[in-house]
Amino acid sequence: MAFGPAINQLRAHEGQTVTLHGWVYNKRSSGKVRFVILRDGTGYLQCVAFVKDVPQEVFDLMDLVSLESSVTVTGVVRLDQRAPGGVELGLTGLTLHHMAEEYPIGKKEHGTGFLMENRHLWLRSSRQVAILRCRSEIEQSFRDYFYQNGFTLLDSPILTPAACEGTTTLFETDYFGEKAFLSQSGQLYLEPACMALGKVYCFGPTFRAEKSKTRRHLMEFWMLEPEVAFAGLDDVMALAEDFLVYVVSRVLDRCTEELKVIERDTAKLQNVRKPFPRVPYKDAVAQLHALGSDLRYGDDFGGDDETVLTQQYDRPVMVHRYPSAVKAFYMEPDPQDPGLALCVDVLAPEGYGEIIGGSERIHDHDLLLGRIREHGLPVSAFQWYLDIRKYGTVRHGGFGIGLERTVAWICGLPHVRETIPYPRMLHQLYP
RNA sequence: UCCCGGGUAGCUCAGUUGGUUAGAGCGGGUGACUGUUAAUCACUAGGUCGGGGGUUCAAGUCCCUCCCCGGGAGCCA
């Protein structure tokens, strides 16, 4: 099948007769003149015909054709101020591929429950198209940044024998009679790999069986994790900062139209420049106390605390050196204060919360062995992980960034469910 | 698991102190209209008021219970 120009390229074809394929987005009529709005995935095109200008069967079909029917239109491209977008098609031919049944999603408002049940159709709406284009651009920029900065992509396994971090809930599956779990992080596999390749990253789906039911949680989400040999906490923070600045500027540069459709206030994204504030945990706690929080020193931040704290800044905030007790077992203790971990959480502005968590990893064999025992983890299962500390161990570190939370923040969305084509949420596995 | 808020037409919702035959907008159908912009206008079809039980002369409305959905907490990206 020969494809004509895309709707968003039509302006260059003024005066020409073109043929386009798409779906009927809307239709209107006024007696002897009829309008069919065509949608092709790149834009919307008003197609116009007067009764005297086209064969009767074409004019009739313009009225009979149902919303979302698939059609091919032929006509002359012309500029007209009255057309949405300023370009329209003087329709001469209309052929029907399939007459759609009554379309469930109307032009008026719908509830999110109904839209989620019809996610496969909801994807066709202009807002969802714009969001998914932004996601695609963000995902591409994730890969491009690390490719351009000398990292090697290292795919980590999805089926794993045990909890990477021990405690949190995992999806269990059967592996020829043995228990296997869907991965919740590739980090433990990246640490050995960075000793082979220097700078590595992985990017893939991640699974958490936590029964979380909030606007920030999915059971299945995409996470990118870099890991760098010879890197300390300051290097990890600098990397996270440089990376986020790149991603945001890339979206501002290439997704202008999409951000307009979503009605994102891009002024807030323009602020995402170096340097990001680096706030020690203990200073953040003091700051929150001054703002009225009853957070206890030693506790991790709650959702409200994160929101209040990030509202004090116009760009992402890097909170570092949390108490070791609330962080993962593999994090290097701060030599200045061994009760603290050399870790960082990057909190997105506007109340979007944690999008990055990273740290310097323990590189001393005996210290790590002690931590594994303290956490009640089976030493034998972690032998390969401990091995790295026996053969030329070095300081190293990295972070993980959640794609969906990043998309939600950059697009200014109230809920992560719109950032992924088919969200997997608590009690929702359909469509 | 816990705490809130919901469930009425295909969709989004209203429904007073418990009181006659349960309403609107959108969508569907029929018709009108030569430049519509979520077109407009007229007419029309469309309901097990989430399920079960109870109180009452009378329940969409009050009580009990179960189911489902949404938001939040914990946990996390």
XYZ file of C-alpha atoms (C1' of nucleotides) in Angstrom:
508
model
C 0.000 0.000 0.000
C 1.309 3.428 -0.897
C 1.306 5.857 1.959
C 0.599 9.505 1.365
C 2.069 12.285 3.460
C 1.378 12.348 7.198
C -1.080 14.951 8.444
C 1.647 16.874 10.258
C 3.541 17.204 6.949
C 0.582 18.394 4.867
C 1.379 22.098 4.888
C 4.221 21.395 2.429
C 1.725 19.870 -0.011
C -0.548 22.878 -0.462
C -2.421 22.724 -3.741
C -1.620 19.066 -4.351
C -4.012 16.159 -4.459
C -3.079 13.657 -1.757
C -4.341 10.373 -0.354
C -4.194 9.644 3.395
C -5.129 6.731 5.618
C -6.538 7.096 9.087
C -9.504 6.998 11.400
C -12.559 9.207 11.730
C -11.976 11.330 14.822
C -15.126 13.405 14.537
C -17.691 14.592 12.015
C -19.992 17.565 11.651
C -22.517 18.616 9.082
C -24.593 21.590 8.097
C -27.072 20.499 5.477
C -25.284 20.602 2.175
C -21.739 20.733 3.619
C -20.100 18.002 5.661
C -16.899 17.742 7.678
C -14.966 14.615 8.575
C -12.028 15.010 10.967
C -9.340 12.471 10.129
C -6.787 11.229 12.659
C -3.605 9.432 11.537
C -1.414 9.362 14.659
C 0.521 12.479 13.659
C -2.330 14.981 13.774
C -5.898 15.864 12.891
C -7.192 16.938 9.501
C -10.518 18.519 8.644
C -11.890 17.145 5.393
C -14.670 19.208 3.768
C -17.116 18.527 0.973
C -20.179 20.263 -0.457
C -22.942 18.081 -1.847
C -22.506 19.367 -5.397
C -18.747 18.724 -5.412
C -18.598 14.990 -4.752
C -20.501 11.883 -5.892
C -23.675 11.332 -3.889
C -22.355 8.086 -2.382
C -19.260 9.890 -1.047
C -21.418 12.635 0.447
C -23.711 10.042 2.028
C -20.762 8.124 3.445
C -19.463 11.288 5.139
C -22.666 11.276 7.151
C -23.005 7.527 7.704
C -19.413 6.782 8.682
C -19.105 6.217 12.435
C -16.466 7.623 14.780
C -13.150 5.714 14.698
C -14.008 3.962 11.427
C -10.894 3.357 9.320
C -10.889 5.223 6.004
C -8.790 6.448 3.125
C -9.412 9.997 1.952
C -8.349 11.766 -1.217
C -8.511 15.502 -1.788
C -6.768 18.783 -2.404
C -4.668 20.343 0.362
C -5.487 23.989 1.048
C -4.813 26.539 3.724
C -7.917 27.888 5.436
C -8.142 29.940 8.603
C -11.422 28.253 9.524
C -9.824 24.816 9.726
C -8.294 23.688 13.026
C -4.564 23.883 12.433
C -5.044 26.117 9.403
C -4.832 23.270 6.854
C -7.738 21.289 5.455
C -8.543 18.830 2.714
C -11.100 19.569 -0.021
C -12.365 16.024 -0.077
C -12.990 14.301 -3.397
C -12.866 10.632 -2.446
C -13.645 8.606 0.679
C -13.313 4.843 0.975
C -14.240 2.827 4.014
C -12.002 0.058 5.351
C -14.125 -0.792 8.332
C -17.277 0.722 9.799
C -16.561 1.010 13.516
C -19.126 -0.091 16.061
C -20.403 2.553 18.458
C -17.219 3.884 20.045
C -17.196 3.676 23.852
C -15.049 6.758 24.457
C -16.855 10.001 23.752
C -15.712 13.570 23.425
C -16.974 14.443 26.889
C -15.437 13.586 30.206
C -14.991 10.047 31.467
C -13.963 8.599 34.806
C -10.508 7.072 35.150
C -11.958 3.660 36.008
C -13.824 3.528 32.709
C -10.817 4.863 30.792
C -8.492 2.296 32.361
C -10.852 -0.542 31.392
C -10.654 0.838 27.876
C -6.948 1.635 27.963
C -6.469 -0.023 24.562
C -8.837 2.568 23.085
C -7.886 5.442 25.402
C -4.438 5.321 23.769
C -6.002 6.928 20.667
C -6.860 10.186 22.423
C -4.668 13.186 21.707
C -3.511 13.589 25.289
C -2.442 9.962 25.599
C -0.673 10.122 22.243
C 1.270 13.184 23.419
C 2.230 11.535 26.718
C 3.421 8.363 25.026
C 5.495 10.403 22.572
C 7.134 12.149 25.537
C 7.763 8.782 27.159
C 9.404 7.539 23.975
C 11.603 10.649 23.789
C 12.547 10.395 27.468
C 13.372 6.721 27.089
C 15.497 7.444 24.019
C 17.289 10.251 25.865
C 18.014 7.859 28.759
C 19.800 5.516 26.369
C 21.499 8.264 24.393
C 22.958 9.913 27.479
C 24.710 6.778 28.664
C 25.730 5.745 25.160
C 27.307 9.139 24.563
C 29.092 9.096 27.912
C 31.002 5.869 27.474
C 28.672 3.462 29.269
C 28.085 -0.081 28.077
C 24.521 -1.386 28.123
C 24.448 -4.552 30.170
C 21.148 -6.400 30.307
C 20.511 -7.866 33.728
C 18.371 -10.969 34.216
C 14.659 -10.723 34.938
C 14.381 -14.191 36.509
C 16.435 -14.169 39.702
C 17.040 -16.744 42.410
C 16.512 -14.504 45.438
C 15.671 -11.055 46.625
C 18.252 -8.552 45.415
C 17.759 -6.470 48.519
C 16.349 -9.164 50.714
C 13.234 -7.765 52.259
C 10.695 -6.381 49.863
C 7.956 -8.454 48.296
C 8.701 -10.200 45.028
C 6.613 -11.902 42.399
C 7.302 -15.602 42.693
C 7.366 -18.024 39.804
C 8.249 -21.655 39.232
C 11.630 -22.389 37.647
C 11.589 -26.118 36.878
C 10.707 -26.948 40.437
C 12.788 -24.219 42.043
C 11.502 -20.871 43.226
C 12.461 -17.945 41.055
C 11.505 -14.297 41.361
C 10.937 -11.456 38.932
C 13.743 -8.954 39.303
C 13.257 -5.821 41.337
C 16.697 -4.395 40.496
C 19.634 -5.172 38.245
C 22.128 -3.510 40.545
C 23.694 -6.580 42.104
C 24.411 -7.884 38.604
C 25.834 -4.559 37.490
C 28.424 -4.333 40.257
C 30.431 -7.309 38.926
C 29.928 -6.006 35.379
C 31.403 -2.585 36.132
C 34.538 -4.396 37.310
C 34.707 -5.819 33.776
C 33.622 -2.846 31.677
C 34.164 0.224 33.870
C 30.920 2.101 33.268
C 27.752 0.078 32.678
C 23.996 0.503 32.850
C 20.905 -1.621 32.534
C 17.420 -0.596 31.518
C 14.443 -2.866 31.718
C 11.228 -3.770 33.458
C 11.223 -4.128 37.218
C 8.658 -5.878 39.372
C 7.476 -5.041 42.868
C 4.733 -7.045 44.538
C 4.222 -4.403 47.221
C 0.546 -3.778 47.805
C 0.971 -0.088 47.135
C -2.042 1.778 45.835
C -0.970 5.330 45.194
C -0.499 7.683 42.272
C 3.238 6.968 42.356
C 3.188 3.158 42.236
C 3.075 0.450 39.600
C 3.654 -3.279 40.025
C 5.675 -3.319 36.807
C 7.776 -0.305 35.888
C 10.905 0.521 33.929
C 14.119 1.393 35.677
C 17.503 2.457 34.385
C 20.515 1.777 36.604
C 24.078 2.957 35.943
C 27.018 1.539 37.894
C 30.522 3.032 37.793
C 33.823 1.568 39.018
C 36.024 3.910 41.090
C 33.047 6.236 41.696
C 32.219 7.680 45.100
C 29.048 9.349 46.330
C 30.023 12.760 44.919
C 30.547 11.180 41.493
C 27.165 9.479 41.691
C 25.477 12.780 42.539
C 27.262 14.608 39.723
C 26.213 11.894 37.274
C 22.573 12.001 38.356
C 22.551 15.782 38.068
C 24.162 15.901 34.629
C 21.879 13.150 33.391
C 18.644 14.803 34.538
C 19.631 18.152 33.033
C 20.243 16.395 29.716
C 16.932 14.531 29.735
C 14.843 17.589 30.587
C 16.517 19.817 28.005
C 16.096 17.109 25.385
C 12.340 16.880 26.033
C 11.980 20.670 26.022
C 13.810 20.715 22.707
C 12.002 17.890 20.928
C 8.548 17.588 22.506
C 7.328 21.186 22.278
C 4.027 20.261 20.615
C 3.380 17.341 22.943
C 3.988 19.425 26.069
C 1.563 22.008 24.681
C -1.144 19.342 24.226
C -0.586 18.154 27.798
C -0.638 21.821 28.937
C 2.631 21.435 30.823
C 4.032 24.635 32.372
C 7.450 24.443 30.715
C 8.812 27.401 32.714
C 9.180 24.983 35.628
C 11.217 22.622 33.458
C 13.464 25.468 32.252
C 14.650 25.766 35.865
C 16.204 22.313 35.779
C 19.819 23.484 35.555
C 22.994 22.836 37.495
C 23.675 22.952 40.302
C 20.981 20.976 42.115
C 20.910 21.667 45.845
C 22.705 18.965 47.872
C 21.058 18.691 51.269
C 22.391 16.387 53.996
C 19.622 14.288 55.572
C 20.092 15.929 58.971
C 19.688 19.410 57.432
C 16.586 18.270 55.584
C 15.077 17.013 58.836
C 15.839 20.348 60.534
C 14.323 22.189 57.601
C 11.182 20.048 57.782
C 10.881 20.652 61.526
C 11.025 24.383 60.877
C 8.209 23.880 58.367
C 6.040 22.112 60.928
C 6.724 18.429 60.295
C 6.775 16.016 63.239
C 9.233 13.723 61.448
C 11.614 11.993 63.879
C 15.330 12.077 63.168
C 16.223 8.609 61.935
C 13.001 7.983 60.042
C 12.670 7.994 56.291
C 10.580 10.790 54.774
C 6.874 10.289 54.279
C 5.085 11.426 51.148
C 4.056 14.722 52.740
C 7.603 15.412 53.921
C 8.957 14.929 50.407
C 6.343 17.270 48.980
C 6.963 20.007 51.558
C 10.732 19.753 51.164
C 10.739 19.877 47.365
C 8.399 22.857 47.363
C 11.263 24.861 48.879
C 13.258 24.541 45.644
C 12.744 25.246 41.948
C 14.719 22.209 40.735
C 15.387 18.631 41.831
C 16.855 18.272 45.334
C 19.549 15.766 46.245
C 19.178 14.569 49.823
C 22.233 12.600 50.894
C 23.655 10.666 53.855
C 20.511 9.105 55.366
C 20.851 6.975 58.498
C 22.074 3.509 57.494
C 19.232 1.908 59.423
C 16.598 3.042 56.885
C 18.698 2.176 53.832
C 19.847 -0.956 51.989
C 22.483 -3.296 53.425
C 25.043 -2.752 50.648
C 25.526 0.994 51.153
C 28.956 2.279 52.209
C 29.021 3.920 55.660
C 30.087 7.557 55.859
C 33.680 7.640 57.204
C 32.824 10.884 59.035
C 29.823 9.294 60.771
C 29.440 5.512 60.377
C 25.759 5.713 61.352
C 25.095 7.392 58.022
C 25.089 5.826 54.558
C 26.824 7.343 51.531
C 23.577 7.496 49.606
C 21.439 10.000 47.761
C 17.777 10.360 46.878
C 16.890 12.797 44.139
C 13.492 14.313 44.805
C 11.669 15.827 41.835
C 10.033 19.262 42.194
C 6.307 19.993 42.454
C 5.643 17.136 44.841
C 6.605 14.322 42.457
C 8.828 12.724 45.052
C 11.728 10.330 44.732
C 12.758 9.595 41.165
C 16.339 8.504 41.813
C 17.925 6.482 44.597
C 21.657 5.833 44.567
C 24.697 5.182 46.690
C 28.314 4.263 47.000
C 28.485 0.489 47.577
C 30.412 -1.310 50.281
C 33.692 -2.456 48.727
C 35.250 -4.156 51.775
C 34.583 -7.890 51.864
C 34.326 -8.361 55.612
C 32.153 -5.302 56.167
C 29.717 -6.503 53.495
C 29.696 -10.039 54.903
C 28.818 -8.607 58.308
C 25.935 -6.588 56.828
C 24.554 -9.610 55.002
C 24.559 -11.555 58.281
C 23.016 -8.672 60.244
C 20.160 -8.555 57.752
C 19.594 -12.286 58.091
C 20.358 -12.933 54.423
C 21.702 -16.324 53.278
C 25.443 -15.863 52.788
C 25.693 -18.690 50.266
C 23.232 -16.982 47.928
C 25.377 -13.857 47.986
C 28.724 -15.603 47.547
C 29.128 -14.393 43.968
C 28.311 -10.861 45.100
C 30.900 -11.099 47.887
C 33.454 -12.454 45.416
C 33.718 -9.023 43.777
C 35.231 -7.794 47.033
C 37.915 -10.500 46.871
C 39.432 -9.849 43.455
C 40.659 -6.298 43.009
C 37.843 -4.575 44.852
C 37.405 -0.849 44.312
C 35.113 1.912 45.407
C 32.053 2.007 43.116
C 28.539 3.292 43.011
C 25.480 4.046 40.955
C 21.803 4.843 41.066
C 18.409 3.743 39.794
C 15.913 6.021 38.080
C 12.260 5.136 37.627
C 11.080 5.947 34.124
C 7.397 6.351 34.914
C 7.909 8.761 37.801
C 10.267 10.759 35.620
C 7.698 10.908 32.816
C 4.978 11.900 35.300
C 7.138 14.738 36.584
C 8.314 16.029 33.196
C 4.791 15.849 31.755
C 3.180 17.192 34.934
C 0.783 14.248 35.266
C -1.217 13.559 38.417
C -0.774 9.770 38.233
C 1.863 7.361 36.858
C -0.804 5.171 35.248
C -0.886 7.495 32.220
C 2.886 7.279 31.690
C 2.962 3.656 30.534
C 0.868 2.119 27.744
C -0.544 -0.744 29.810
C -0.107 -0.065 33.529
C 0.059 -2.946 35.965
C -1.478 -1.858 39.229
C -2.809 -3.478 42.367
C -5.714 -5.666 41.209
C -5.438 -4.459 37.661
C -3.994 -6.749 35.006
C -6.316 -5.769 32.156
C -6.058 -4.917 29.316
C -3.304 -4.867 55.964
C -5.397 -0.144 57.727
C -8.010 4.824 57.081
C -11.226 7.922 54.000
C -14.632 8.653 49.564
C -17.722 6.280 46.069
C -21.265 2.463 43.179
C -28.305 5.598 39.918
C -29.255 5.042 31.600
C -23.673 3.107 27.077
C -20.613 7.568 29.571
C -20.447 11.824 33.321
C -23.557 13.013 37.156
C -28.214 15.171 40.057
C -31.915 12.956 43.114
C -34.448 17.567 49.151
C -37.139 15.359 55.598
C -38.138 8.168 53.462
C -43.726 9.651 49.932
C -47.294 9.308 43.284
C -44.853 7.161 37.118
C -36.364 7.898 38.887
C -34.018 13.007 36.071
C -30.263 16.014 33.106
C -26.083 16.524 29.742
C -23.283 13.681 26.379
C -23.524 9.349 23.249
C -27.356 6.271 19.974
C -31.772 6.686 16.429
C -35.031 10.011 13.220
C -35.467 14.807 10.969
C -33.762 20.235 9.770
C -29.614 23.339 8.309
C -24.255 25.492 2.206
C -18.228 26.687 6.694
C -18.842 23.475 10.955
C -15.050 24.075 15.333
C -16.712 18.956 21.671
C -21.522 22.546 15.673
C -26.620 23.793 16.718
C -32.036 22.848 16.948
C -36.529 19.454 17.297
C -38.347 14.635 18.330
C -37.209 9.704 20.188
C -35.466 5.019 22.455
C -32.734 3.746 26.721
C -32.962 1.818 34.254
C -32.590 -5.364 38.412
C -30.650 2.601 41.548
C -23.613 -2.908 42.957
C -25.553 -8.048 45.519
C -28.131 -9.986 49.803
C -30.770 -9.177 54.334
C -33.484 -5.824 57.696
C -36.644 -1.435 59.615
C -41.271 0.837 57.616
C -47.932 1.604 55.361
C -43.868 3.153 51.963
C -36.496 2.629 50.713
C -32.299 5.156 45.262
C -32.728 7.576 50.263
C -32.254 4.656 56.998
C -29.577 0.078 59.420
C -26.461 -4.590 58.865
C -23.419 -7.415 55.657
C -20.698 -8.766 51.359
C -18.590 -7.391 46.555
C -16.310 -3.855 43.370
C -13.909 0.971 42.233
C -11.068 5.480 43.552
C -7.645 8.240 46.912
C -4.166 7.917 50.894
C -0.819 5.340 54.756
C 3.079 1.733 55.186
C 7.017 0.287 51.393
C 9.449 2.104 47.483
C 11.469 4.159 41.790
